Short mmCIF file of N, CA and C in Angstrom, two decimals:
data_model
loop_
_atom_site.label_atom_id
_atom_site.label_comp_id
_atom_site.label_asym_id
_atom_site.label_seq_id
_atom_site.Cartn_x
_atom_site.Cartn_y
_atom_site.Cartn_z
N MET A 1 13.25 -4.61 137.50
CA MET A 1 12.78 -3.84 136.21
C MET A 1 11.80 -3.08 136.36
N ILE A 2 11.36 -1.05 136.26
CA ILE A 2 9.95 -1.11 137.44
C ILE A 2 9.35 -0.97 135.84
N SER A 3 7.47 -1.86 136.58
CA SER A 3 7.00 -1.69 136.07
C SER A 3 5.87 -0.76 135.70
N GLU A 4 5.62 0.26 135.18
CA GLU A 4 4.55 1.21 134.90
C GLU A 4 3.21 1.49 135.75
N GLN A 5 3.14 0.26 135.21
CA GLN A 5 1.56 -0.28 135.37
C GLN A 5 1.57 -0.61 137.07
N ARG A 6 2.30 -1.33 138.08
CA ARG A 6 2.77 -1.12 138.68
C ARG A 6 2.71 -0.18 139.87
N VAL A 7 3.64 0.98 139.06
CA VAL A 7 3.68 2.41 139.63
C VAL A 7 2.77 3.35 139.69
N LYS A 8 1.95 3.10 138.48
CA LYS A 8 0.50 3.46 138.24
C LYS A 8 -0.31 3.31 140.17
N LEU A 9 -0.26 2.35 139.61
CA LEU A 9 -1.50 1.59 141.15
C LEU A 9 -0.89 1.80 142.15
N MET A 10 0.13 2.13 141.89
CA MET A 10 0.91 2.21 144.28
C MET A 10 0.91 3.71 144.42
N THR A 11 0.83 4.20 142.82
CA THR A 11 -0.04 6.08 143.22
C THR A 11 -0.84 6.43 143.42
N ARG A 12 -1.55 5.70 142.57
CA ARG A 12 -2.72 5.49 143.37
C ARG A 12 -3.63 5.36 144.40
N LEU A 13 -3.11 4.29 144.89
CA LEU A 13 -3.84 3.78 146.26
C LEU A 13 -3.04 4.81 147.05
N ALA A 14 -1.68 4.97 147.45
CA ALA A 14 -1.27 5.85 148.27
C ALA A 14 -1.80 6.92 147.85
N ALA A 15 -2.38 7.62 147.55
CA ALA A 15 -3.33 9.11 147.09
C ALA A 15 -4.38 8.71 147.69
N TYR A 16 -5.08 7.48 147.49
CA TYR A 16 -6.30 7.12 148.19
C TYR A 16 -6.04 7.13 150.18
N GLU A 17 -4.51 6.44 149.81
CA GLU A 17 -5.01 6.22 151.80
C GLU A 17 -4.47 7.73 152.34
N GLU A 18 -3.97 8.69 151.18
CA GLU A 18 -3.16 9.89 152.27
C GLU A 18 -4.91 10.57 152.22
N ASN A 19 -5.82 10.54 151.32
CA ASN A 19 -6.75 11.52 151.07
C ASN A 19 -7.94 10.65 151.82
N GLU A 20 -8.61 10.17 151.63
CA GLU A 20 -9.94 9.73 151.58
C GLU A 20 -9.64 8.35 152.73
N GLY A 21 -8.87 7.34 152.59
CA GLY A 21 -8.17 6.52 153.19
C GLY A 21 -8.91 6.06 154.98
N LYS A 22 -8.45 7.53 155.37
CA LYS A 22 -8.18 6.98 156.63
C LYS A 22 -10.27 7.30 157.62
N ARG A 23 -10.82 7.79 156.70
CA ARG A 23 -11.95 7.97 157.12
C ARG A 23 -12.81 7.38 156.55
N ASN A 24 -12.34 6.42 155.33
CA ASN A 24 -13.16 5.36 154.93
C ASN A 24 -12.71 4.28 155.35
N SER A 25 -11.85 3.95 155.57
CA SER A 25 -11.66 2.83 157.40
C SER A 25 -12.01 3.07 158.63
N SER A 26 -12.29 4.30 158.60
CA SER A 26 -12.64 4.25 160.06
C SER A 26 -14.34 3.40 159.58
N ILE A 27 -15.16 4.65 158.50
CA ILE A 27 -15.94 4.02 158.46
C ILE A 27 -16.33 2.23 158.23
N GLY A 28 -16.00 1.50 157.00
CA GLY A 28 -15.01 0.22 157.32
C GLY A 28 -15.50 -0.55 158.36
N THR A 29 -14.86 0.53 159.33
CA THR A 29 -15.19 -0.98 160.46
C THR A 29 -16.31 -1.24 161.47
N TYR A 30 -17.31 -1.00 160.74
CA TYR A 30 -18.21 -0.58 162.15
C TYR A 30 -19.02 -1.43 160.65
N PHE A 31 -20.33 -2.46 160.78
CA PHE A 31 -21.73 -2.91 159.78
C PHE A 31 -22.39 -1.23 160.25
N ARG A 32 -23.54 -1.73 158.80
CA ARG A 32 -24.16 -0.64 158.44
C ARG A 32 -25.00 -0.03 159.94
N SER A 33 -25.85 -0.79 160.55
CA SER A 33 -26.40 -0.74 161.41
C SER A 33 -26.18 0.06 162.86
N ASP A 34 -24.52 -0.10 162.75
CA ASP A 34 -24.12 0.13 163.82
C ASP A 34 -23.71 1.27 163.50
N TYR A 35 -23.18 1.49 162.71
CA TYR A 35 -22.25 3.49 162.10
C TYR A 35 -23.56 4.02 162.15
N ILE A 36 -24.34 3.79 161.51
CA ILE A 36 -25.61 4.33 161.14
C ILE A 36 -26.30 5.23 162.88
N SER A 37 -27.16 3.82 163.31
CA SER A 37 -27.36 3.87 164.78
C SER A 37 -26.08 5.07 165.75
N LEU A 38 -25.43 4.68 165.38
CA LEU A 38 -24.42 5.78 166.70
C LEU A 38 -24.30 7.35 166.03
N GLN A 39 -23.94 7.47 164.61
CA GLN A 39 -24.66 8.71 164.43
C GLN A 39 -25.84 9.73 164.34
N LEU A 40 -26.58 8.50 164.43
CA LEU A 40 -28.29 8.85 164.99
C LEU A 40 -27.77 9.55 166.16
N ILE A 41 -27.30 8.57 166.73
CA ILE A 41 -27.83 9.33 168.70
C ILE A 41 -26.64 10.33 168.63
N LYS A 42 -25.43 10.44 168.08
CA LYS A 42 -25.09 11.82 168.17
C LYS A 42 -25.72 13.19 167.86
N SER A 43 -26.19 12.80 165.93
CA SER A 43 -27.36 13.81 165.76
C SER A 43 -28.18 13.98 166.95
N PHE A 44 -29.05 13.13 167.28
CA PHE A 44 -29.92 13.72 168.65
C PHE A 44 -29.57 14.61 169.28
N ILE A 45 -28.18 13.70 170.05
CA ILE A 45 -27.70 14.54 171.10
C ILE A 45 -27.62 17.12 170.35
N CYS A 46 -27.11 16.76 169.41
CA CYS A 46 -26.56 17.90 168.74
C CYS A 46 -28.31 18.39 168.99
N ALA A 47 -29.12 17.50 168.29
CA ALA A 47 -30.23 18.19 168.06
C ALA A 47 -30.77 18.69 168.56
N SER A 48 -30.63 17.72 170.21
CA SER A 48 -31.44 18.45 171.59
C SER A 48 -30.20 19.68 172.17
N LEU A 49 -29.45 19.96 172.20
CA LEU A 49 -28.61 20.91 172.81
C LEU A 49 -28.59 22.16 171.04
N ALA A 50 -28.91 21.80 169.91
CA ALA A 50 -29.14 23.01 169.58
C ALA A 50 -30.54 23.62 169.96
N PHE A 51 -31.46 23.19 170.05
CA PHE A 51 -33.35 22.69 170.11
C PHE A 51 -33.00 24.55 171.18
N CYS A 52 -32.21 23.36 172.69
CA CYS A 52 -32.19 24.16 173.05
C CYS A 52 -31.67 25.62 173.55
N ILE A 53 -30.32 26.15 172.32
CA ILE A 53 -30.17 26.77 172.37
C ILE A 53 -31.08 27.94 171.62
N ILE A 54 -31.25 27.54 170.86
CA ILE A 54 -32.63 28.37 169.47
C ILE A 54 -33.68 28.75 170.42
N LEU A 55 -34.32 27.81 171.32
CA LEU A 55 -35.18 28.05 172.54
C LEU A 55 -34.58 29.17 173.66
N THR A 56 -33.72 29.35 173.80
CA THR A 56 -32.96 30.39 175.13
C THR A 56 -32.61 31.67 174.16
N LEU A 57 -32.59 31.50 173.22
CA LEU A 57 -32.12 32.98 172.06
C LEU A 57 -33.58 33.55 172.02
N TYR A 58 -34.50 32.33 171.80
CA TYR A 58 -35.66 33.41 171.11
C TYR A 58 -36.46 34.15 172.19
N ILE A 59 -36.32 33.29 173.42
CA ILE A 59 -36.86 33.90 175.24
C ILE A 59 -35.49 35.24 175.31
N LEU A 60 -34.75 34.90 175.36
CA LEU A 60 -34.04 36.02 175.52
C LEU A 60 -34.44 37.35 174.92
N TYR A 61 -34.36 37.10 173.46
CA TYR A 61 -34.70 38.35 172.29
C TYR A 61 -36.26 38.23 172.52
N ASP A 62 -37.78 37.89 173.30
CA ASP A 62 -38.45 38.15 173.36
C ASP A 62 -38.93 38.21 174.70
N SER A 63 -38.38 38.37 175.83
CA SER A 63 -38.66 37.81 177.20
C SER A 63 -39.73 38.60 177.55
N GLU A 64 -40.41 39.79 176.99
CA GLU A 64 -41.46 40.68 177.29
C GLU A 64 -42.61 39.64 177.34
N MET A 65 -42.73 38.70 176.17
CA MET A 65 -43.54 38.86 175.94
C MET A 65 -43.70 37.23 176.73
N PHE A 66 -43.09 36.44 176.67
CA PHE A 66 -43.24 35.41 177.57
C PHE A 66 -43.43 34.98 178.78
N LEU A 67 -42.58 36.31 179.16
CA LEU A 67 -42.79 36.40 181.04
C LEU A 67 -44.81 37.02 180.87
N ILE A 68 -45.30 37.61 179.98
CA ILE A 68 -46.30 37.76 179.94
C ILE A 68 -47.49 36.69 179.53
N GLU A 69 -46.69 35.46 178.81
CA GLU A 69 -47.81 34.09 179.03
C GLU A 69 -47.20 33.18 179.79
N ILE A 70 -46.24 33.51 180.36
CA ILE A 70 -46.06 32.31 181.55
C ILE A 70 -47.11 33.09 182.79
N TYR A 71 -46.99 34.28 182.96
CA TYR A 71 -48.08 34.98 184.04
C TYR A 71 -49.39 34.68 183.69
N ARG A 72 -49.86 34.12 182.91
CA ARG A 72 -51.15 33.10 182.34
C ARG A 72 -51.28 31.76 182.52
N MET A 73 -51.49 31.29 183.54
CA MET A 73 -51.01 29.69 184.18
C MET A 73 -52.03 29.17 183.37
N ASP A 74 -53.40 29.75 182.77
CA ASP A 74 -54.14 28.60 181.77
C ASP A 74 -53.37 28.63 180.72
N ASN A 75 -52.09 29.35 179.99
CA ASN A 75 -51.79 29.16 179.32
C ASN A 75 -50.75 28.28 179.10
N ILE A 76 -49.65 28.18 180.36
CA ILE A 76 -48.51 27.16 180.35
C ILE A 76 -48.47 26.39 179.99
N ILE A 77 -49.58 25.24 180.13
CA ILE A 77 -49.31 23.64 179.30
C ILE A 77 -49.34 23.96 178.29
N ASP A 78 -50.29 24.23 177.43
CA ASP A 78 -50.32 24.70 176.39
C ASP A 78 -49.80 25.23 175.14
N TYR A 79 -48.39 25.99 176.70
CA TYR A 79 -47.28 26.43 175.58
C TYR A 79 -46.34 25.41 175.48
N VAL A 80 -46.12 24.92 176.84
CA VAL A 80 -44.78 23.24 177.06
C VAL A 80 -45.26 22.70 176.74
N LYS A 81 -46.71 22.20 175.80
CA LYS A 81 -47.22 21.51 174.24
C LYS A 81 -46.70 21.40 173.03
N LYS A 82 -46.42 23.67 173.29
CA LYS A 82 -46.25 23.50 171.74
C LYS A 82 -45.14 23.69 171.55
N ILE A 83 -44.38 24.01 173.08
CA ILE A 83 -42.58 24.29 172.84
C ILE A 83 -42.36 22.11 172.40
N GLY A 84 -42.80 21.53 172.79
CA GLY A 84 -42.64 19.71 173.04
C GLY A 84 -43.09 19.36 171.41
N LEU A 85 -44.21 20.30 171.10
CA LEU A 85 -44.27 19.78 169.78
C LEU A 85 -43.66 20.17 168.71
N TYR A 86 -42.74 21.45 169.14
CA TYR A 86 -41.21 22.09 168.43
C TYR A 86 -40.90 21.30 168.23
N TYR A 87 -40.24 21.10 169.73
CA TYR A 87 -38.77 19.47 169.74
C TYR A 87 -38.68 18.44 168.79
N LEU A 88 -39.94 17.93 169.14
CA LEU A 88 -40.40 16.40 168.40
C LEU A 88 -40.39 16.59 167.26
N ILE A 89 -40.59 17.99 166.37
CA ILE A 89 -40.46 18.20 164.94
C ILE A 89 -39.41 18.52 164.63
N PHE A 90 -38.43 19.46 165.39
CA PHE A 90 -37.09 19.43 165.00
C PHE A 90 -36.40 18.42 165.50
N THR A 91 -36.42 17.48 165.92
CA THR A 91 -35.40 16.56 166.24
C THR A 91 -35.42 15.33 165.22
N CYS A 92 -36.79 15.20 164.64
CA CYS A 92 -37.49 14.11 164.47
C CYS A 92 -36.83 14.42 162.58
N GLY A 93 -37.03 15.48 162.30
CA GLY A 93 -36.79 16.45 160.89
C GLY A 93 -35.13 15.60 160.86
N TYR A 94 -33.97 16.25 161.65
CA TYR A 94 -32.93 16.60 162.04
C TYR A 94 -32.21 15.36 162.45
N THR A 95 -32.78 14.08 162.61
CA THR A 95 -32.13 12.86 162.80
C THR A 95 -32.52 11.74 161.21
N LEU A 96 -34.08 12.34 160.51
CA LEU A 96 -34.29 11.92 159.31
C LEU A 96 -33.02 12.14 158.45
N ILE A 97 -32.79 13.77 158.11
CA ILE A 97 -31.53 14.15 158.10
C ILE A 97 -30.59 13.55 158.04
N SER A 98 -30.03 12.74 159.05
CA SER A 98 -29.07 12.29 159.28
C SER A 98 -28.46 11.16 158.87
N TYR A 99 -30.14 11.14 159.20
CA TYR A 99 -30.14 9.29 158.55
C TYR A 99 -29.60 9.06 156.94
N VAL A 100 -30.29 10.06 156.25
CA VAL A 100 -30.07 9.81 154.70
C VAL A 100 -28.53 10.23 154.53
N VAL A 101 -27.94 11.03 155.10
CA VAL A 101 -26.43 11.34 155.13
C VAL A 101 -25.76 10.37 155.37
N TYR A 102 -25.48 10.18 156.90
CA TYR A 102 -25.23 8.83 156.77
C TYR A 102 -24.88 7.76 156.22
N ALA A 103 -26.55 7.05 155.62
CA ALA A 103 -26.51 5.92 155.16
C ALA A 103 -25.95 6.16 154.04
N ILE A 104 -25.86 7.58 152.96
CA ILE A 104 -25.34 7.39 151.97
C ILE A 104 -23.67 7.04 152.00
N ARG A 105 -23.14 8.25 153.43
CA ARG A 105 -22.15 8.48 153.21
C ARG A 105 -21.63 6.71 153.65
N TYR A 106 -22.30 5.87 154.45
CA TYR A 106 -21.78 4.46 154.55
C TYR A 106 -21.27 4.14 153.38
N ARG A 107 -22.58 3.62 152.40
CA ARG A 107 -22.29 3.22 151.10
C ARG A 107 -21.85 3.83 150.24
N LYS A 108 -20.62 5.21 150.22
CA LYS A 108 -20.62 5.40 148.95
C LYS A 108 -18.38 4.75 149.89
N ALA A 109 -18.79 5.18 151.48
CA ALA A 109 -17.07 4.20 152.04
C ALA A 109 -17.42 3.21 151.28
N ARG A 110 -17.90 2.31 151.61
CA ARG A 110 -17.68 1.05 151.71
C ARG A 110 -17.89 0.58 150.22
N THR A 111 -18.07 1.31 148.95
CA THR A 111 -17.86 1.18 147.46
C THR A 111 -16.46 2.15 147.00
N ARG A 112 -15.88 2.59 148.29
CA ARG A 112 -14.17 2.67 147.70
C ARG A 112 -13.13 2.30 148.37
N LEU A 113 -13.74 1.52 149.38
CA LEU A 113 -12.83 0.74 150.18
C LEU A 113 -12.96 -0.84 149.59
N ARG A 114 -14.13 -1.25 148.62
CA ARG A 114 -14.19 -2.58 148.00
C ARG A 114 -13.13 -1.62 146.87
N VAL A 115 -13.41 -0.74 145.81
CA VAL A 115 -12.20 -0.30 145.13
C VAL A 115 -11.27 -0.96 145.18
N TYR A 116 -10.68 0.18 146.10
CA TYR A 116 -8.73 0.16 146.68
C TYR A 116 -8.69 -1.11 147.29
N PHE A 117 -9.43 -2.12 147.91
CA PHE A 117 -8.98 -3.90 148.11
C PHE A 117 -9.02 -4.62 146.84
N ASN A 118 -9.56 -4.09 145.82
CA ASN A 118 -9.19 -4.81 144.42
C ASN A 118 -7.88 -4.70 143.86
N ASN A 119 -8.04 -2.57 144.34
CA ASN A 119 -6.18 -2.11 143.67
C ASN A 119 -4.81 -3.24 144.30
N LEU A 120 -5.85 -3.39 145.21
CA LEU A 120 -4.76 -3.91 146.67
C LEU A 120 -4.26 -5.27 145.40
N LYS A 121 -5.29 -6.36 145.39
CA LYS A 121 -5.05 -7.51 145.04
C LYS A 121 -4.92 -7.68 143.06
N ARG A 122 -5.19 -6.67 142.57
CA ARG A 122 -3.83 -6.10 141.90
C ARG A 122 -2.77 -6.46 142.02
N LEU A 123 -2.53 -5.07 142.60
CA LEU A 123 -0.90 -4.62 143.10
C LEU A 123 -0.10 -5.99 143.35
N GLN A 124 -1.06 -6.61 143.94
CA GLN A 124 -0.18 -8.94 144.22
C GLN A 124 -0.10 -9.42 143.10
N ILE A 125 -1.54 -9.75 142.29
CA ILE A 125 -1.45 -9.98 141.64
C ILE A 125 0.36 -9.90 140.65
N LEU A 126 0.19 -8.53 140.30
CA LEU A 126 1.81 -7.81 139.48
C LEU A 126 2.69 -8.20 140.18
N TYR A 127 2.53 -7.93 141.25
CA TYR A 127 4.17 -8.63 141.49
C TYR A 127 4.55 -10.19 141.86
N GLN A 128 3.78 -11.21 142.11
CA GLN A 128 3.23 -12.82 142.30
C GLN A 128 3.74 -12.33 140.51
N ARG A 129 3.55 -11.93 139.47
CA ARG A 129 4.01 -12.32 137.82
C ARG A 129 5.50 -11.91 138.14
N GLU A 130 5.99 -10.46 138.38
CA GLU A 130 6.86 -10.04 138.48
C GLU A 130 8.09 -11.03 138.91
N ARG A 131 7.73 -11.68 140.26
CA ARG A 131 8.43 -12.47 141.20
C ARG A 131 8.58 -14.12 139.95
N LYS A 132 7.66 -14.28 138.90
CA LYS A 132 7.25 -15.54 138.37
C LYS A 132 8.06 -15.09 136.87
N ASP A 133 8.46 -14.13 136.30
CA ASP A 133 9.29 -13.99 135.25
C ASP A 133 10.57 -13.95 135.66
N LYS A 134 10.75 -13.03 136.85
CA LYS A 134 11.81 -12.94 137.27
C LYS A 134 13.12 -14.94 137.44
N ASN A 135 12.08 -15.51 138.26
CA ASN A 135 12.63 -16.93 138.18
C ASN A 135 12.70 -17.48 136.68
N GLN A 136 12.14 -17.25 135.96
CA GLN A 136 12.56 -18.01 134.68
C GLN A 136 13.06 -18.00 133.84
#
């Protein structure tokens, strides 16, 4: 005989596995510090590339002013320091935001995985009860 409670639980588990389960399982294979560190490294690389692209676009957009600043050799060191400061602020801000986002994402994934495994245990208990009832 088909148990309605078991069918509902199996449907819920299958829907989770199909949608969020794959992503949460890949996140759940890491320790928290490993997952966040890996994502921060990726974020740092992406932020560096984005800054380089933005800087290149700014230089191309305002190339006349850039060339005037370059020809004044007194200001070239100050100009490089200013760009370095902007780079530092940009990457630190982006990395900080990434840390918060990935810490929350990890916590939510672990919570969902915990619920998923608890539901699997409930399903196993329902199967065991059904077998026990059949044997009696």
